[in-house]
Amino acid sequence: MKQMTLYFVTSVAGLTVCGLLVLRHACRTAPLMPPSYDPPAPLQRNRERGNRCQERSRPACRTGGTPSATANRRLMGILRREELKQRPWEGRN
């Protein structure tokens, strides 16, 4: 009977120590002050960034339906820069 009591006391003491260690870890890793701002959702930011990029690269069309020469040069420059970013000479794509 004394052995069973010893097991019970040891298990209760062990669980108490584990609980205190978990509580100590939670207190140390908790932020001191909650953030005072609500950052925008990352998906919304990416969607806005994509819309801006598409608006920049869209050719400006005249009434005849063909892009102007300056808009065409600007678009070709943008496309060329994007192509160079992908490094086609390395052959990884």
Coordinates of C-alpha atoms in Angstrom, one line a residue:
M1 CA 0.0 0.0 0.0
K2 CA 2.9 2.4 0.8
Q3 CA 4.4 1.7 -2.6
M4 CA 1.1 2.7 -4.4
T5 CA 1.0 5.9 -2.4
L6 CA 4.5 6.7 -3.4
Y7 CA 3.7 6.2 -7.1
F8 CA 0.7 8.4 -6.8
V9 CA 2.6 11.2 -5.0
T10 CA 5.4 11.0 -7.6
S11 CA 3.1 11.2 -10.5
V12 CA 1.2 14.1 -9.1
A13 CA 4.5 15.9 -8.4
G14 CA 5.7 15.2 -11.9
L15 CA 2.6 16.4 -13.6
T16 CA 2.7 19.6 -11.5
V17 CA 6.3 20.3 -12.5
C18 CA 5.5 19.7 -16.2
G19 CA 2.5 22.1 -15.9
L20 CA 4.6 24.8 -14.3
L21 CA 7.3 24.4 -17.0
V22 CA 4.7 24.7 -19.8
L23 CA 3.2 27.8 -18.0
R24 CA 6.7 29.3 -17.7
H25 CA 7.4 28.8 -21.4
A26 CA 4.1 30.4 -22.4
C27 CA 4.8 33.4 -20.2
R28 CA 8.2 33.9 -21.7
T29 CA 7.1 33.6 -25.3
A30 CA 4.0 35.8 -25.0
P31 CA 4.2 39.3 -26.4
L32 CA 4.3 42.1 -23.9
M33 CA 1.9 44.3 -25.7
P34 CA -0.7 43.3 -28.3
P35 CA -0.3 44.9 -31.8
S36 CA -2.1 48.2 -32.0
Y37 CA -2.8 47.9 -35.7
D38 CA -4.5 45.4 -38.0
P39 CA -2.2 44.7 -41.0
P40 CA -3.9 44.1 -44.3
A41 CA -4.4 40.6 -45.4
P42 CA -1.5 39.3 -47.6
L43 CA -3.8 38.1 -50.3
Q44 CA -5.3 41.5 -50.7
R45 CA -1.9 43.1 -50.9
N46 CA -0.8 40.6 -53.6
R47 CA -4.0 41.1 -55.6
E48 CA -3.4 44.9 -55.6
R49 CA 0.2 44.5 -56.6
G50 CA -0.9 42.3 -59.5
N51 CA -3.5 44.7 -60.6
R52 CA -1.0 47.6 -60.6
C53 CA 1.5 45.5 -62.7
Q54 CA -1.2 44.6 -65.2
E55 CA -2.3 48.2 -65.5
R56 CA 1.3 49.3 -66.2
S57 CA 1.9 46.7 -68.8
R58 CA -1.4 47.1 -70.7
P59 CA -0.7 48.8 -74.0
A60 CA -2.4 52.2 -74.6
C61 CA -4.6 51.7 -77.7
R62 CA -5.5 54.5 -80.2
T63 CA -8.9 54.7 -81.8
G64 CA -7.6 52.3 -84.6
G65 CA -7.1 49.5 -82.0
T66 CA -3.3 49.4 -82.4
P67 CA -1.0 50.4 -79.6
S68 CA 1.0 53.6 -80.0
A69 CA 4.7 53.4 -80.7
T70 CA 5.8 54.8 -77.3
A71 CA 3.4 52.4 -75.5
N72 CA 4.7 49.6 -77.6
R73 CA 8.3 50.4 -76.7
R74 CA 7.5 50.7 -73.0
L75 CA 5.7 47.4 -73.1
M76 CA 8.6 45.7 -74.8
G77 CA 11.0 47.2 -72.3
I78 CA 8.9 45.8 -69.4
L79 CA 8.7 42.4 -71.0
R80 CA 12.4 42.4 -71.7
R81 CA 13.2 43.2 -68.0
E82 CA 10.9 40.4 -66.9
E83 CA 12.6 38.0 -69.2
L84 CA 16.0 38.9 -67.9
K85 CA 14.8 38.4 -64.4
Q86 CA 14.2 34.7 -65.2
R87 CA 17.8 34.2 -66.4
P88 CA 17.1 32.1 -69.4
W89 CA 20.8 31.6 -70.1
E90 CA 21.1 29.4 -67.0
G91 CA 18.7 26.9 -68.6
R92 CA 16.8 26.2 -65.4
N93 CA 13.3 27.3 -66.6

